[in-house]
PDB file of C-alpha atoms in Angstrom:
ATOM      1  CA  UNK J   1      14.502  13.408 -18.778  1.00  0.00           C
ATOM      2  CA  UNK J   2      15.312  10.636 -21.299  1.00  0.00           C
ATOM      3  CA  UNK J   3      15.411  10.722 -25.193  1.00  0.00           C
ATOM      4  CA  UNK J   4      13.141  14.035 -23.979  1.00  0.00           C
ATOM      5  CA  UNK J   5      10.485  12.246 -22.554  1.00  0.00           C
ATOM      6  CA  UNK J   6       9.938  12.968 -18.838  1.00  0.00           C
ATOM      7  CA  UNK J   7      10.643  10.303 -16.377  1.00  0.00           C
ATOM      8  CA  UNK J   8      10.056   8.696 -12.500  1.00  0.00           C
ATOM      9  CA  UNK J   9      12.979   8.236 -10.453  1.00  0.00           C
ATOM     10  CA  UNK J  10      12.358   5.812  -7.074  1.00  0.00           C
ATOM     11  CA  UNK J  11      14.949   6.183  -4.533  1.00  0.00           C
ATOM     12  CA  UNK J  12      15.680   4.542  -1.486  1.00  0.00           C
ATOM     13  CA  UNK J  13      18.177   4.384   1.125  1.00  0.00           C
ATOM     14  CA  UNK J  14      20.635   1.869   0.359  1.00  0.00           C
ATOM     15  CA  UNK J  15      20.384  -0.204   3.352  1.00  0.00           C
ATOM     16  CA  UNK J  16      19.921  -4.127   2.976  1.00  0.00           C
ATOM     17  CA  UNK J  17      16.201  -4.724   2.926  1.00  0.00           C
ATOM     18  CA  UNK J  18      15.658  -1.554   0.292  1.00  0.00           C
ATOM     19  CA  UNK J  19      18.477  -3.143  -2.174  1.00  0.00           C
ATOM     20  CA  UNK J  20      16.690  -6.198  -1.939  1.00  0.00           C
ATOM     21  CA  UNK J  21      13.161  -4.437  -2.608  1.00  0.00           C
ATOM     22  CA  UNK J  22      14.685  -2.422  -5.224  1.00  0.00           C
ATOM     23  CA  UNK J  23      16.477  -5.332  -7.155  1.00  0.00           C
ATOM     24  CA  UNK J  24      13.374  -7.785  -6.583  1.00  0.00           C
ATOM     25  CA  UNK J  25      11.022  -4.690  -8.467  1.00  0.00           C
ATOM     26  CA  UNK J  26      13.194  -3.958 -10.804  1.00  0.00           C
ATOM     27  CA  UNK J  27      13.731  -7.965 -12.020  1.00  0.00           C
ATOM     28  CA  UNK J  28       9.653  -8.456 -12.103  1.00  0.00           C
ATOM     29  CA  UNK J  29       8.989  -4.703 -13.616  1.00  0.00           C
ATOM     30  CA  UNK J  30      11.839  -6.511 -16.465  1.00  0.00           C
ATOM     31  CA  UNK J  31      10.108  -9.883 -16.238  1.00  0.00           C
ATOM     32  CA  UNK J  32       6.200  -8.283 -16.847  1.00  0.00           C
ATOM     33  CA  UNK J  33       7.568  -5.932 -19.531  1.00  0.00           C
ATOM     34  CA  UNK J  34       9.382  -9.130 -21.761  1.00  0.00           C
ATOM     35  CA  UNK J  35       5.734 -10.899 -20.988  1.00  0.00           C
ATOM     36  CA  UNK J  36       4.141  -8.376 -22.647  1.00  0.00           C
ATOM     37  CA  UNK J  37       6.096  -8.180 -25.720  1.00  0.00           C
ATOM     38  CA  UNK J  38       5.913 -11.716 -26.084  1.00  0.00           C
ATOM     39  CA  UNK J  39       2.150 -12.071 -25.321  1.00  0.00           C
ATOM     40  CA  UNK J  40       1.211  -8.595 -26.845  1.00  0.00           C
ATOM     41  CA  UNK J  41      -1.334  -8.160 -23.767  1.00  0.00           C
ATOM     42  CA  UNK J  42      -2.692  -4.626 -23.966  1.00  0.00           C
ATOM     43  CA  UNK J  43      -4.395  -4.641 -20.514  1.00  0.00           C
ATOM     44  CA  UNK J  44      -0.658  -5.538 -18.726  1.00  0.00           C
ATOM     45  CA  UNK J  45      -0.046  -1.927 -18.225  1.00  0.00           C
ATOM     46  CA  UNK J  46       3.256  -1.364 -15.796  1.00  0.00           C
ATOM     47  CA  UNK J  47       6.132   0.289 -16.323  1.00  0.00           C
ATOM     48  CA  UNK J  48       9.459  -1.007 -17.798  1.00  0.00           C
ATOM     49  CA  UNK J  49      12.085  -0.029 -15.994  1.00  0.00           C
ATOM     50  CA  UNK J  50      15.081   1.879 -17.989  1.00  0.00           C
ATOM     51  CA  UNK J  51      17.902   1.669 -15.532  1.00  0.00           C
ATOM     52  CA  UNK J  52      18.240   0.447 -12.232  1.00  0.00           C
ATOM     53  CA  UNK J  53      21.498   0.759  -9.826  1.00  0.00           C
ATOM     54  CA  UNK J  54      22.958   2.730  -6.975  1.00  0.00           C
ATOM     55  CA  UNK J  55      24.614   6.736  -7.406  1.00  0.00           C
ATOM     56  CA  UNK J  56      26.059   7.521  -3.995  1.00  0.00           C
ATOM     57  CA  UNK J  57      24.040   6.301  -1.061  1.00  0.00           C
ATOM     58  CA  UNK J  58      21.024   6.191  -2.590  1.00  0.00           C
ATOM     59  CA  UNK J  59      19.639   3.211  -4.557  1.00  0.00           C
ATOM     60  CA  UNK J  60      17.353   3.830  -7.572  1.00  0.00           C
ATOM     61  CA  UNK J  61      14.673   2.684 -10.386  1.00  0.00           C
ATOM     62  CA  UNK J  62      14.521   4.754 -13.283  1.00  0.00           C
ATOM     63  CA  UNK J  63      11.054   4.201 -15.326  1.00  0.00           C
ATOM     64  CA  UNK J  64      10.565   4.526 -18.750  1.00  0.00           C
ATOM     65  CA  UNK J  65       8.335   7.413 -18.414  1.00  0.00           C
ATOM     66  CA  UNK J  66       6.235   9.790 -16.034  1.00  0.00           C
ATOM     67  CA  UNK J  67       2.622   8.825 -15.544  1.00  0.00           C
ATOM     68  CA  UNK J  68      -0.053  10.996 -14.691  1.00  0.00           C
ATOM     69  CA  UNK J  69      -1.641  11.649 -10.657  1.00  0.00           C
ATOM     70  CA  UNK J  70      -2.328   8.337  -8.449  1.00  0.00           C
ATOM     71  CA  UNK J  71      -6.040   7.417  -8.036  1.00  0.00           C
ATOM     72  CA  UNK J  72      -5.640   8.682  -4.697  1.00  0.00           C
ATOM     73  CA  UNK J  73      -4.766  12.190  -6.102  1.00  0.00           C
ATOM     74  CA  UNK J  74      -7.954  12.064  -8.254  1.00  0.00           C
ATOM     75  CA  UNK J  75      -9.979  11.038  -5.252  1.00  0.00           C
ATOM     76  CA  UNK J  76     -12.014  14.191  -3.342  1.00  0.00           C
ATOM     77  CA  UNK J  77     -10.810  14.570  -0.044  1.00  0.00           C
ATOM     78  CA  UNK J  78     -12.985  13.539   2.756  1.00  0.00           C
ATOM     79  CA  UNK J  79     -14.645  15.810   5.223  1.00  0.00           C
ATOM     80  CA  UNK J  80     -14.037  16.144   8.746  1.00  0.00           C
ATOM     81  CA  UNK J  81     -15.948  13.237   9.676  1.00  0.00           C
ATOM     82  CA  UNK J  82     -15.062  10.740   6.546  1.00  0.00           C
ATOM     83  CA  UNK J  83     -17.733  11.940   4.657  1.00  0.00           C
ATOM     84  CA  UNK J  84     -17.180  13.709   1.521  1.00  0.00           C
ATOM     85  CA  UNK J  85     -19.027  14.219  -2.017  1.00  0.00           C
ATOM     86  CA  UNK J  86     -17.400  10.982  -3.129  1.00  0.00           C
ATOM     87  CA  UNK J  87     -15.434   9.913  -6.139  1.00  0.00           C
ATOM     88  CA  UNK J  88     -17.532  10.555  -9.409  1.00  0.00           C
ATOM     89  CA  UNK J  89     -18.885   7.108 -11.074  1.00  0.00           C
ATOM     90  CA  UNK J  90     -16.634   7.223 -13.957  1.00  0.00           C
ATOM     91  CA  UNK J  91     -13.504   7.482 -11.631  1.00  0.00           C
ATOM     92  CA  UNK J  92     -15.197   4.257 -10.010  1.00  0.00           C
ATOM     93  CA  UNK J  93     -15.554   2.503 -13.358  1.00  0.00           C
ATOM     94  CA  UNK J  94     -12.271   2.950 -14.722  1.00  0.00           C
ATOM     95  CA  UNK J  95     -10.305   1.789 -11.240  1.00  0.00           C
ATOM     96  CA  UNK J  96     -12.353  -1.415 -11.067  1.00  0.00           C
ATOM     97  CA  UNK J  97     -12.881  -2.084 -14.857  1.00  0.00           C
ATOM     98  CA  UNK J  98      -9.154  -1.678 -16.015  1.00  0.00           C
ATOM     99  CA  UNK J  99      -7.819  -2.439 -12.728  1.00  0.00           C
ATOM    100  CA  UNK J 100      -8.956  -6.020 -12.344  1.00  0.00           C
ATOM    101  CA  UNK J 101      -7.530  -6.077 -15.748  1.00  0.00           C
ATOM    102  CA  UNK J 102      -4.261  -5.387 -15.201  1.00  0.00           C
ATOM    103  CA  UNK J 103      -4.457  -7.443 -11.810  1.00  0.00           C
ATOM    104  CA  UNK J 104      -5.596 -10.566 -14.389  1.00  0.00           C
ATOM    105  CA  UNK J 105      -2.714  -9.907 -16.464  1.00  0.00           C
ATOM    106  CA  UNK J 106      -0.318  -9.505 -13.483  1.00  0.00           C
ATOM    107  CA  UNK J 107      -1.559 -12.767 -12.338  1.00  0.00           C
ATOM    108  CA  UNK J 108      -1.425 -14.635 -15.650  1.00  0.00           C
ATOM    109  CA  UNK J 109       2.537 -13.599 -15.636  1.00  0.00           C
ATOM    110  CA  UNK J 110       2.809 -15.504 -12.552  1.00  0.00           C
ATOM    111  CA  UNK J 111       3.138 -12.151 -10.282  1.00  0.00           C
ATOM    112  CA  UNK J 112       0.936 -10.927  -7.170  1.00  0.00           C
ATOM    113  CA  UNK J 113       1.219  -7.321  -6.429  1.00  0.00           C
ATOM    114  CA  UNK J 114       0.366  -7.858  -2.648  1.00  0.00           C
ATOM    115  CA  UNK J 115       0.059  -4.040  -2.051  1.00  0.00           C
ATOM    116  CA  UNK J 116      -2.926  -2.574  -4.114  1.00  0.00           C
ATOM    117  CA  UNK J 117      -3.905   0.552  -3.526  1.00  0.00           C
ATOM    118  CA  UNK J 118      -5.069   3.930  -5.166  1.00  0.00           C
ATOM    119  CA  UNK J 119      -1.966   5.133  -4.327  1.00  0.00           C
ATOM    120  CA  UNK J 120      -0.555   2.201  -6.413  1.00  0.00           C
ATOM    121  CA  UNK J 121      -2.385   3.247 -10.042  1.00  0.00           C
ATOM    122  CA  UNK J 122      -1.690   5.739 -11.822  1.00  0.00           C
ATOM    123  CA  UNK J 123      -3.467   7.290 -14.518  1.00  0.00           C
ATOM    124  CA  UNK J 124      -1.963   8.073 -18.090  1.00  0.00           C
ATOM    125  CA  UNK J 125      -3.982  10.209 -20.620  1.00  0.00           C
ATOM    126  CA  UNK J 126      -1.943   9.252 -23.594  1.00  0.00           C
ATOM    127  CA  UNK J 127      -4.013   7.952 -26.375  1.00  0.00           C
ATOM    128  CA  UNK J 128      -7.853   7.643 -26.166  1.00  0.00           C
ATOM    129  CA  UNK J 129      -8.396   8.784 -22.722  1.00  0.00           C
ATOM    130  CA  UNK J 130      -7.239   7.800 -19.403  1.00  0.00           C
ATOM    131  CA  UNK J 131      -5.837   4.767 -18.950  1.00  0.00           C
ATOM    132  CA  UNK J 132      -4.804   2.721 -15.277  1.00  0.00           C
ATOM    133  CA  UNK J 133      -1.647   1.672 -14.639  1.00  0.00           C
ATOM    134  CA  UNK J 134      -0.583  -0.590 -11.892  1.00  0.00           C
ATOM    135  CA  UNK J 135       2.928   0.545  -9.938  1.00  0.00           C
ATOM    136  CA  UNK J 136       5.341   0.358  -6.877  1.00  0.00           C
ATOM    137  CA  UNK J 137       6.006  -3.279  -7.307  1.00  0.00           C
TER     138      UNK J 137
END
């Protein structure tokens, strides 16, 4: 917890290429967040990151706050053989409405996430329903 607000810690092994995938996410998480305050872009919607740095043998990124469940969670599970009842139409809407929005504004701040994924937005319900955020840079 931080100033009481839950939080998301990422941890990795502290091993050369993680420290260098750790300290490259945490600069463009700090990069998208200062283009957002100085664009005011509503539909750039990823995480600042609080504090970033090594405890032990473990590197870290501490995140501002906790989101809600990855698209994957809120996906139904598939039967046996790949067919299930599918995702309901408003699940659809919001991940490619918002999504390509916050791709858009990724992109306009000179970034390419290279690894989207439902596992890779999560959803927030703070404010006026649930909103798509893009993570794991």
């Amino acid at each position: 917890r931080h100033a009481g607000a839950a939080v998301a810690i990422k941890v990795q092994p502290r091993h050369c290429k993680t420290i260098f995938q750790i300290t490259t996410e945490h600069h463009v998480l700090q990069r998208l967040a200062a283009h957002q305050e100085q664009h005011n872009d509503p539909h750039l919607r990823v995480q600042a990151p609080l504090a970033y740095g090594c405890h032990d043998d473990a590197c870290y990124v501490l995140v501002t706050r906790l989101l809600g469940p990855t698209l994957l969670a809120l996906l139904p599970p598939g039967g046996e053989d790949g067919e299930g009842a599918g995702p309901a139409a408003n699940t659809l809407l919001l991940a490619a409405w918002q999504g390509l929005q916050v791709l858009e504004s990724v992109h306009a701040a000179g970034y390419v996430h290279r690894d989207v994924k439902p596992e890779n937005l999560a959803v927030s319900h703070a404010g006026r329903g649930a909103t798509l955020h893009l993570i794991d840079f």
